[in-house]
mmCIF file of N, CA and C in Angstrom:
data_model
loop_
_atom_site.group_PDB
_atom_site.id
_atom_site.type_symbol
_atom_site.label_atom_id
_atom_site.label_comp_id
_atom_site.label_asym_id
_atom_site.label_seq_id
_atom_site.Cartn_x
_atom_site.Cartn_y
_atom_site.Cartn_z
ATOM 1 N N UNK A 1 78.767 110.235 82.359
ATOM 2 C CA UNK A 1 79.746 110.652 83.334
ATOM 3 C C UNK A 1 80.438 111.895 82.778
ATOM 4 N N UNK A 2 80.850 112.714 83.815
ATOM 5 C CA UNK A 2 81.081 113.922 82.967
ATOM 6 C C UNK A 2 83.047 114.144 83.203
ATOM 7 N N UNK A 3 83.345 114.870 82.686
ATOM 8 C CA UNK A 3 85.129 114.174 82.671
ATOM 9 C C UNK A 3 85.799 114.708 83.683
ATOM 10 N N UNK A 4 85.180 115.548 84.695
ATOM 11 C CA UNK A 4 85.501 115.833 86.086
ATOM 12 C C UNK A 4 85.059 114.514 86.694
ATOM 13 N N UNK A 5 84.146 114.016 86.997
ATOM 14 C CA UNK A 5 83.974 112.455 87.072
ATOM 15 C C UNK A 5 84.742 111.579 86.906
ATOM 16 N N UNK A 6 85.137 111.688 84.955
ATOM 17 C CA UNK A 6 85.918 110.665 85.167
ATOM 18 C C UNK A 6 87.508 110.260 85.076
ATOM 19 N N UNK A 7 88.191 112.162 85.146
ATOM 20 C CA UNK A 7 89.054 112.045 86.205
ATOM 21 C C UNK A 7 89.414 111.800 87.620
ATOM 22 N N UNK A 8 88.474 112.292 88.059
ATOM 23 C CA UNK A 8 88.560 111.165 89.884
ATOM 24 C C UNK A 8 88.334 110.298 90.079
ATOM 25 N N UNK A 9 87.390 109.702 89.099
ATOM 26 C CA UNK A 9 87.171 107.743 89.110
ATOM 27 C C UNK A 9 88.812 107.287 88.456
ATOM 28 N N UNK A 10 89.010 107.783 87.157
ATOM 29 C CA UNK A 10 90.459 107.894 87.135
ATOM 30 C C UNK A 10 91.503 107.294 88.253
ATOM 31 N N UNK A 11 91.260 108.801 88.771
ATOM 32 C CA UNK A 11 92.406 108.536 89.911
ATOM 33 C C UNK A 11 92.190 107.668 91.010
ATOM 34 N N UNK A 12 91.028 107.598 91.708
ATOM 35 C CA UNK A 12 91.051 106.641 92.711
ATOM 36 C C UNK A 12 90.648 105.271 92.288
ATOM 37 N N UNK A 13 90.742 104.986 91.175
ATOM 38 C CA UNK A 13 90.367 103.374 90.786
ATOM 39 C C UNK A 13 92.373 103.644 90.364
ATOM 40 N N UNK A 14 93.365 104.290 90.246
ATOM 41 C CA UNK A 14 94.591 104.042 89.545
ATOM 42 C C UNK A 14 95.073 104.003 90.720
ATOM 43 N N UNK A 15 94.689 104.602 92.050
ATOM 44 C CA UNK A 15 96.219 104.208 93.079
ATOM 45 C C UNK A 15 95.277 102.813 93.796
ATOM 46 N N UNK A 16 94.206 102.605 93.954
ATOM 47 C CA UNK A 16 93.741 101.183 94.245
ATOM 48 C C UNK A 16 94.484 100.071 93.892
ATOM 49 N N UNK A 17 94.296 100.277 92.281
ATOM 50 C CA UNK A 17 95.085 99.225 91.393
ATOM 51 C C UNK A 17 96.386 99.015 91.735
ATOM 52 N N UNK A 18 97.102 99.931 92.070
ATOM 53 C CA UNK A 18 98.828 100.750 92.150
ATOM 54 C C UNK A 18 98.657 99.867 93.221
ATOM 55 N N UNK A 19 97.913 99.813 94.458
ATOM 56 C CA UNK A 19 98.591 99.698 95.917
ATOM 57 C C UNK A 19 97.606 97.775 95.748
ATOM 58 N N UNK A 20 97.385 97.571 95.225
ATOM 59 C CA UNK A 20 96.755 95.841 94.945
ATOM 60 C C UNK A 20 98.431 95.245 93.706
ATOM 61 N N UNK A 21 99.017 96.129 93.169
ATOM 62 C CA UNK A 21 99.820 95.028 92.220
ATOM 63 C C UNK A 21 101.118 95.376 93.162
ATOM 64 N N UNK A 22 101.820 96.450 93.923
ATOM 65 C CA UNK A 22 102.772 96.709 94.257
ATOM 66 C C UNK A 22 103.611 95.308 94.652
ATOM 67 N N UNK A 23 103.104 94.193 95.927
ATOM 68 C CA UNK A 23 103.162 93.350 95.985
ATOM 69 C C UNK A 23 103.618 92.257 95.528
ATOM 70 N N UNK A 24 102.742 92.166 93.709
ATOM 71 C CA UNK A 24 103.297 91.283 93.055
ATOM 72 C C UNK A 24 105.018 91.403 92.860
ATOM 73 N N UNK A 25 105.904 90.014 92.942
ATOM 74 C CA UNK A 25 106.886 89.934 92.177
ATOM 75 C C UNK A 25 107.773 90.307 93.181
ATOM 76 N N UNK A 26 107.595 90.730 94.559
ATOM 77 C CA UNK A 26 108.599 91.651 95.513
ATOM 78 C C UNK A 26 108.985 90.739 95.953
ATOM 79 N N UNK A 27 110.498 90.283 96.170
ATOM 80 C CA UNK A 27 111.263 89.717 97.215
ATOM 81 C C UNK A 27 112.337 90.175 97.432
ATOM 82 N N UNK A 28 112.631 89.905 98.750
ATOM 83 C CA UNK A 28 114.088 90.897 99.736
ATOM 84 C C UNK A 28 115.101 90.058 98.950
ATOM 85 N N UNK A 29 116.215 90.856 99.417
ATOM 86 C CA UNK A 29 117.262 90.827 99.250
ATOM 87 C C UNK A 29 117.870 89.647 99.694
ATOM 88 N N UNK A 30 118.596 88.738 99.409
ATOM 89 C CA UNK A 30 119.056 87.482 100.012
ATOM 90 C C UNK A 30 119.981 87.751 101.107
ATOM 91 N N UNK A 31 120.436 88.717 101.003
ATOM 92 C CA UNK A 31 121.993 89.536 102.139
ATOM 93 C C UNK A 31 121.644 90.964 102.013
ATOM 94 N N UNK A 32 120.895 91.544 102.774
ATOM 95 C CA UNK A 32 120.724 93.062 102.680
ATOM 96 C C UNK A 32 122.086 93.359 103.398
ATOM 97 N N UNK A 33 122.245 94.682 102.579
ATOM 98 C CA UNK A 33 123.059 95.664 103.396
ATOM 99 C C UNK A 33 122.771 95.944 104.718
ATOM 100 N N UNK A 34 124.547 96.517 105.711
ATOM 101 C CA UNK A 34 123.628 97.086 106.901
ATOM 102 C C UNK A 34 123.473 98.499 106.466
ATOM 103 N N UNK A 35 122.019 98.583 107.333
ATOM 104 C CA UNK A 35 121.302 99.976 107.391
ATOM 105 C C UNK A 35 120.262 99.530 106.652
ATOM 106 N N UNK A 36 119.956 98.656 105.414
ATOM 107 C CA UNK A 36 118.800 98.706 104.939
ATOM 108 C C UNK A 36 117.736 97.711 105.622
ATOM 109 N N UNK A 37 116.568 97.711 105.370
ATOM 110 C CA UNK A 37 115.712 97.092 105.996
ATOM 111 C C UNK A 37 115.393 95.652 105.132
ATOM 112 N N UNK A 38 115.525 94.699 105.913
ATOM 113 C CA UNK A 38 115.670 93.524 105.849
ATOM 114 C C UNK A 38 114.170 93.223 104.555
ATOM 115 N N UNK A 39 113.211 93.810 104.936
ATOM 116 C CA UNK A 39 111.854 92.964 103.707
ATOM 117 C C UNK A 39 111.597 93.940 102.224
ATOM 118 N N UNK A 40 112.737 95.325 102.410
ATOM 119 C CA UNK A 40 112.814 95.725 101.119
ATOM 120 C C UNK A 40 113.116 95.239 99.999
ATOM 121 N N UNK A 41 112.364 95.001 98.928
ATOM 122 C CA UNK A 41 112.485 94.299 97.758
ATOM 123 C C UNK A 41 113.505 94.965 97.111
ATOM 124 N N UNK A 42 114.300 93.826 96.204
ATOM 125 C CA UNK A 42 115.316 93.717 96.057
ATOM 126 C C UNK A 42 115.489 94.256 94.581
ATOM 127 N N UNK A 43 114.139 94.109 93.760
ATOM 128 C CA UNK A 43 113.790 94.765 92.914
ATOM 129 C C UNK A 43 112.234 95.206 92.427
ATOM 130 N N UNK A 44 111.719 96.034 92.423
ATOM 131 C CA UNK A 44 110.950 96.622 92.724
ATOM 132 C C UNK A 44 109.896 96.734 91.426
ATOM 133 N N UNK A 45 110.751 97.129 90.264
ATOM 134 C CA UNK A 45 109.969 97.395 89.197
ATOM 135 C C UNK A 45 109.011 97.781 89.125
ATOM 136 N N UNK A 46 108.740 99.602 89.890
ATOM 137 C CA UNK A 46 107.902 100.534 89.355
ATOM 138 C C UNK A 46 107.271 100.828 88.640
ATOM 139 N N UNK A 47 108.424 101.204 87.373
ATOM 140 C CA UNK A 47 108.035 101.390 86.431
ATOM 141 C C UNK A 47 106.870 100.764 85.450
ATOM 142 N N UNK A 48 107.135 99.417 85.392
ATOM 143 C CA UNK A 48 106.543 98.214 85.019
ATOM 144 C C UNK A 48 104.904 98.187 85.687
ATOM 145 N N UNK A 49 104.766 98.265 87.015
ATOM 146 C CA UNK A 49 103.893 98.275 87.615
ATOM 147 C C UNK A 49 103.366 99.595 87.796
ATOM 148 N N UNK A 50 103.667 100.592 87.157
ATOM 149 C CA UNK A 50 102.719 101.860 87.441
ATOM 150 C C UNK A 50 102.156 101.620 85.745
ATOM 151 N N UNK A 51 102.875 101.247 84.698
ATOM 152 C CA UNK A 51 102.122 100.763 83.339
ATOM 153 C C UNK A 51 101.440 100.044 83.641
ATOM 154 N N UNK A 52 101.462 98.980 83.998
ATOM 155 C CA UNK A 52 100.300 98.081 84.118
ATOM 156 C C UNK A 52 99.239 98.564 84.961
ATOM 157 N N UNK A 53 99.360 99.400 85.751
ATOM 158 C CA UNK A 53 98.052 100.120 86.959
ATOM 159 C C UNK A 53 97.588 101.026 85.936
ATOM 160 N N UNK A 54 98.406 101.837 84.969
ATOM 161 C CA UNK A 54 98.129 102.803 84.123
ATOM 162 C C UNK A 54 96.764 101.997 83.131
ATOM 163 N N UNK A 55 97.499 101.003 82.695
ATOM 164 C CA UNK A 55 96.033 100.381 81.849
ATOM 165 C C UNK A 55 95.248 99.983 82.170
ATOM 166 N N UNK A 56 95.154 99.068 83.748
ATOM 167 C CA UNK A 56 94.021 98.468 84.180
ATOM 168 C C UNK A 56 93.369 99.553 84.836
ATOM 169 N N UNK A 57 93.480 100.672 84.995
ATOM 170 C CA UNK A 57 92.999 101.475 85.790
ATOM 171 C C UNK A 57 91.851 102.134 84.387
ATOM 172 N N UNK A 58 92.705 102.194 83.066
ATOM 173 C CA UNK A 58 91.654 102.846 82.299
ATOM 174 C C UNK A 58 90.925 101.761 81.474
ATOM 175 N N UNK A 59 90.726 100.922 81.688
ATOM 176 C CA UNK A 59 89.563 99.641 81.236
ATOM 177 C C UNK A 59 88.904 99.747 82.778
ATOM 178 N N UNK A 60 89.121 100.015 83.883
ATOM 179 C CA UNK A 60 88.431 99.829 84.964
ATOM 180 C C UNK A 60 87.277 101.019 84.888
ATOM 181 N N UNK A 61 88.192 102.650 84.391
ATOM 182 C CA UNK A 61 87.306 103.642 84.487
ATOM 183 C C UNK A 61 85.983 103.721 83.450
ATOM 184 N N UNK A 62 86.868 102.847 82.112
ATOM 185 C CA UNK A 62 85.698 102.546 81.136
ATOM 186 C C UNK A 62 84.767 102.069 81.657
ATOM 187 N N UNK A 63 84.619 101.121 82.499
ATOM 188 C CA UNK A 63 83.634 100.144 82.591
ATOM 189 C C UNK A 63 82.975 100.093 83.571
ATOM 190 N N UNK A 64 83.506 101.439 84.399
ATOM 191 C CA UNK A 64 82.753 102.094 85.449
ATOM 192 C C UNK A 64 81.620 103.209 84.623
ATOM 193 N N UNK A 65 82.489 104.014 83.640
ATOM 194 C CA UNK A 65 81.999 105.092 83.240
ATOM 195 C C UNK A 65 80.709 104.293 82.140
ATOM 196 N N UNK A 66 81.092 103.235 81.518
ATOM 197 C CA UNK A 66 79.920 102.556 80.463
ATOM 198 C C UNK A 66 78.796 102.045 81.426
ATOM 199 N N UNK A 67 79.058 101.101 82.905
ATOM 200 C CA UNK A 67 77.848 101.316 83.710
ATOM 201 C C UNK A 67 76.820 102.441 83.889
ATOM 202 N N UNK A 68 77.157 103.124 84.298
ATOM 203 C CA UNK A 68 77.015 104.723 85.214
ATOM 204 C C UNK A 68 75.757 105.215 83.693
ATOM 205 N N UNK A 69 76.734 105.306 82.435
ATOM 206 C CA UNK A 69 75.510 105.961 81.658
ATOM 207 C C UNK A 69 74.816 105.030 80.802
ATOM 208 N N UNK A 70 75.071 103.456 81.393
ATOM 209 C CA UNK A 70 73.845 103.093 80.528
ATOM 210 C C UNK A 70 72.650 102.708 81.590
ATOM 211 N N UNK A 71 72.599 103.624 82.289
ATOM 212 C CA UNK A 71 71.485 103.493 83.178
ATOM 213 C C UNK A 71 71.420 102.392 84.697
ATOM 214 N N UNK A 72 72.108 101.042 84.234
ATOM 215 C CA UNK A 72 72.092 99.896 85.334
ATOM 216 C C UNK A 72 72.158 100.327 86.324
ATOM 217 N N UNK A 73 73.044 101.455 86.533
ATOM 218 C CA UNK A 73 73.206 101.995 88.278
ATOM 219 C C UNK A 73 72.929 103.664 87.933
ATOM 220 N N UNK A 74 71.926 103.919 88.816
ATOM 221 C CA UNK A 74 71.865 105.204 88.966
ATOM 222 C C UNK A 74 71.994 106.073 90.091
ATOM 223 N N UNK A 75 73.290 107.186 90.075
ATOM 224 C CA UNK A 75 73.594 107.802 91.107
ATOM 225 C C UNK A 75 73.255 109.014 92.019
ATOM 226 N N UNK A 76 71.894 109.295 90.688
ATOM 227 C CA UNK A 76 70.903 110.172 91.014
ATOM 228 C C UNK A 76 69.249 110.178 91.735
ATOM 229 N N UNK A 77 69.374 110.340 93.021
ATOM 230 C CA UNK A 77 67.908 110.489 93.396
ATOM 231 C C UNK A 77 66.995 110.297 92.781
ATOM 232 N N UNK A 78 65.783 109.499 92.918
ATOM 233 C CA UNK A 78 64.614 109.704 91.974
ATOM 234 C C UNK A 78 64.830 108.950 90.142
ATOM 235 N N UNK A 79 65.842 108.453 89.979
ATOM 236 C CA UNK A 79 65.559 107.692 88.517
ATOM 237 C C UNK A 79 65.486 106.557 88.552
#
């Protein structure tokens, strides 16, 4: 895989991951404010969850990128 490769496997295996954990752990507010929207989580923890997308995303690209050149899948015509 070449590292233009496997910066865009990179990136689109990291907001996959990002938009599959966001979810975890979210619950509203027990008494939202008025004006805010009633199913906004109450705490969110970003941060936390863009680290954890940060790592599973690069064991994901590994193990995309260790497929790809040990031959099992080939993305080239004719091999």
């Amino acid at each position: 895989m070449t590292v233009t490769g496997a910066i865009v496997t990179y990136g689109v295996v990291w907001w996959l991951i990002f938009f599959m954990v966001l979810p975890f752990g979210a619950r509203p507010l027990e008494r939202p404010e008025r004006g805010h929207v009633e199913s906004a989580p109450a705490h969110p923890r970003l941060l936390l969850k863009a680290a954890i997308t940060t790592a599973l995303a690069g064991l994901a690209t590994w193990g995309i990128a260790w497929v790809i050149d040990s031959g099992l899948i080939s993305l080239r015509p004719g091999d």
